[in-house]
């Protein structure tokens, strides 16, 4: 089965900002010329995550607060002490959410529900340049 690899780069703001990358993934499906298969979306970083959720202003606003509740940024962490770092909370939330999602497509269209968008979530406390790999496997 052929595999098509696409890469995109996203500049983030730092601080749990969300980026809707659904259209980039859909474009990758179209460029692959596959009609049916799977799109795998993978971010190559430990303090970012890929998730499928509703991308709307309320949740974009709520997300940073929820991330802070999951792993408070001002708590004491060994990672920060050992590495002179400040983003242990970012790593911990990243490990819960995970770096990837897989979405099926049929007739060249992603099978996303009406309220489902593919989003890159920045978990680090500083702006970053994020590399996302999109692999299309299909026929
Ligand atoms: Zn770190």
CSV table of C-alpha atoms and ligand atoms in Angstrom, one decimal:
chain,number,residue,atom,x,y,z
A,1,UNK,CA,0.0,0.0,0.0
A,2,UNK,CA,1.5,3.4,-1.0
A,3,UNK,CA,2.5,5.8,1.7
A,4,UNK,CA,2.6,9.6,1.1
A,5,UNK,CA,4.4,11.8,3.5
A,6,UNK,CA,3.7,15.5,3.9
A,7,UNK,CA,5.2,17.9,6.5
A,8,UNK,CA,3.9,21.2,7.7
A,9,UNK,CA,5.4,23.7,10.1
A,10,UNK,CA,3.3,25.8,12.6
A,11,UNK,CA,4.5,28.8,14.5
A,12,UNK,CA,2.8,28.8,17.9
A,13,UNK,CA,2.4,31.4,20.6
A,14,UNK,CA,3.2,29.3,23.7
A,15,UNK,CA,0.7,28.8,26.4
A,16,UNK,CA,-1.8,26.1,25.3
A,17,UNK,CA,-2.8,27.8,22.1
A,18,UNK,CA,-4.8,25.7,19.6
A,19,UNK,CA,-4.3,25.6,15.8
A,20,UNK,CA,-6.9,24.1,13.5
A,21,UNK,CA,-4.9,22.0,10.9
A,22,UNK,CA,-7.9,20.2,9.4
A,23,UNK,CA,-7.5,21.9,6.0
A,24,UNK,CA,-3.8,21.1,5.8
A,25,UNK,CA,-4.6,17.4,6.4
A,26,UNK,CA,-7.4,17.5,3.8
A,27,UNK,CA,-5.0,19.0,1.3
A,28,UNK,CA,-2.5,16.2,2.0
A,29,UNK,CA,-5.2,13.6,1.3
A,30,UNK,CA,-5.9,15.4,-2.0
A,31,UNK,CA,-2.3,15.6,-3.0
A,32,UNK,CA,-1.8,11.9,-2.4
A,33,UNK,CA,-4.6,11.2,-4.9
A,34,UNK,CA,-5.7,8.3,-2.7
A,35,UNK,CA,-9.5,7.9,-2.4
A,36,UNK,CA,-9.8,5.6,0.6
A,37,UNK,CA,-7.5,5.1,3.5
A,38,UNK,CA,-6.0,6.6,6.7
A,39,UNK,CA,-4.4,9.9,7.5
A,40,UNK,CA,-2.0,9.8,10.4
A,41,UNK,CA,-1.0,13.1,12.0
A,42,UNK,CA,2.0,13.2,14.2
A,43,UNK,CA,3.7,16.1,16.0
A,44,UNK,CA,7.5,15.6,16.4
A,45,UNK,CA,7.7,17.2,19.9
A,46,UNK,CA,7.1,16.2,23.5
A,47,UNK,CA,5.5,19.4,24.7
A,48,UNK,CA,2.8,19.6,22.0
A,49,UNK,CA,-0.1,17.4,21.2
A,50,UNK,CA,-2.4,16.5,18.3
A,51,UNK,CA,-6.1,16.1,19.3
A,52,UNK,CA,-9.5,16.0,17.7
A,53,UNK,CA,-12.0,18.3,19.2
A,54,UNK,CA,-14.3,21.2,18.5
A,55,UNK,CA,-12.3,24.3,17.5
A,56,UNK,CA,-14.4,27.3,18.6
A,57,UNK,CA,-13.6,30.4,20.6
A,58,UNK,CA,-15.0,29.2,23.9
A,59,UNK,CA,-12.9,26.0,24.1
A,60,UNK,CA,-9.9,27.8,22.7
A,61,UNK,CA,-10.3,30.1,25.7
A,62,UNK,CA,-11.0,27.3,28.2
A,63,UNK,CA,-8.2,25.0,27.2
A,64,UNK,CA,-5.3,26.8,28.9
A,65,UNK,CA,-7.1,26.8,32.2
A,66,UNK,CA,-7.9,23.1,31.9
A,67,UNK,CA,-4.2,22.3,31.1
A,68,UNK,CA,-3.2,24.3,34.1
A,69,UNK,CA,-5.6,22.2,36.3
A,70,UNK,CA,-4.1,19.0,34.9
A,71,UNK,CA,-0.5,20.0,35.7
A,72,UNK,CA,-0.1,23.3,37.5
A,73,UNK,CA,2.9,25.2,36.0
A,74,UNK,CA,4.1,26.5,39.3
A,75,UNK,CA,4.2,23.1,41.1
A,76,UNK,CA,7.6,21.6,41.9
A,77,UNK,CA,8.9,19.1,39.3
A,78,UNK,CA,12.1,17.0,39.2
A,79,UNK,CA,12.4,17.6,35.4
A,80,UNK,CA,12.7,21.4,36.0
A,81,UNK,CA,15.3,20.9,38.8
A,82,UNK,CA,17.4,18.4,37.0
A,83,UNK,CA,17.4,20.2,33.6
A,84,UNK,CA,17.2,23.8,34.7
A,85,UNK,CA,13.9,23.8,32.7
A,86,UNK,CA,10.5,25.3,33.3
A,87,UNK,CA,8.2,23.1,31.2
A,88,UNK,CA,7.7,19.8,33.2
A,89,UNK,CA,4.0,20.5,33.2
A,90,UNK,CA,4.1,20.8,29.4
A,91,UNK,CA,5.8,17.4,29.1
A,92,UNK,CA,3.3,15.8,31.5
A,93,UNK,CA,0.2,17.0,29.8
A,94,UNK,CA,1.8,16.1,26.4
A,95,UNK,CA,2.2,12.6,27.6
A,96,UNK,CA,-1.4,12.3,28.6
A,97,UNK,CA,-2.7,13.8,25.3
A,98,UNK,CA,-0.3,12.1,23.0
A,99,UNK,CA,1.5,13.2,19.8
A,100,UNK,CA,-0.8,11.7,17.1
A,101,UNK,CA,-4.3,11.0,15.8
A,102,UNK,CA,-5.5,8.8,12.9
A,103,UNK,CA,-8.5,9.8,10.8
A,104,UNK,CA,-10.0,7.7,8.0
A,105,UNK,CA,-11.0,9.1,4.7
A,106,UNK,CA,-13.4,7.9,1.9
A,107,UNK,CA,-13.9,9.2,-1.6
A,108,UNK,CA,-11.0,11.6,-0.9
A,109,UNK,CA,-12.7,13.3,2.1
A,110,UNK,CA,-11.7,13.0,5.8
A,111,UNK,CA,-14.4,11.3,7.8
A,112,UNK,CA,-14.5,14.1,10.4
A,113,UNK,CA,-17.8,14.8,12.2
A,114,UNK,CA,-19.4,18.3,11.9
A,115,UNK,CA,-17.8,19.4,15.2
A,116,UNK,CA,-14.5,17.5,14.9
A,117,UNK,CA,-11.4,19.4,13.9
A,118,UNK,CA,-7.8,18.2,13.9
A,119,UNK,CA,-5.9,20.6,16.1
A,120,UNK,CA,-2.3,21.1,17.1
A,121,UNK,CA,-2.1,22.0,20.8
A,122,UNK,CA,0.9,24.0,22.0
A,123,UNK,CA,1.6,23.0,25.6
A,124,UNK,CA,5.0,24.8,26.1
A,125,UNK,CA,5.3,28.1,27.9
A,126,UNK,CA,7.2,29.8,25.0
A,127,UNK,CA,6.5,30.2,21.3
A,128,UNK,CA,7.8,27.3,19.2
A,129,UNK,CA,8.1,26.2,15.7
A,130,UNK,CA,6.3,22.8,15.4
A,131,UNK,CA,6.8,20.2,12.8
A,132,UNK,CA,3.9,18.0,12.0
A,133,UNK,CA,4.2,14.9,9.8
A,134,UNK,CA,1.1,13.8,7.9
A,135,UNK,CA,1.2,10.3,6.4
A,136,UNK,CA,-1.5,9.2,4.0
A,137,UNK,CA,-1.9,5.4,3.6
A,138,UNK,CA,-4.5,4.4,1.1
A,139,UNK,CA,-5.4,3.5,-2.5
B,1,LIG,ZN1,11.6,20.2,29.4
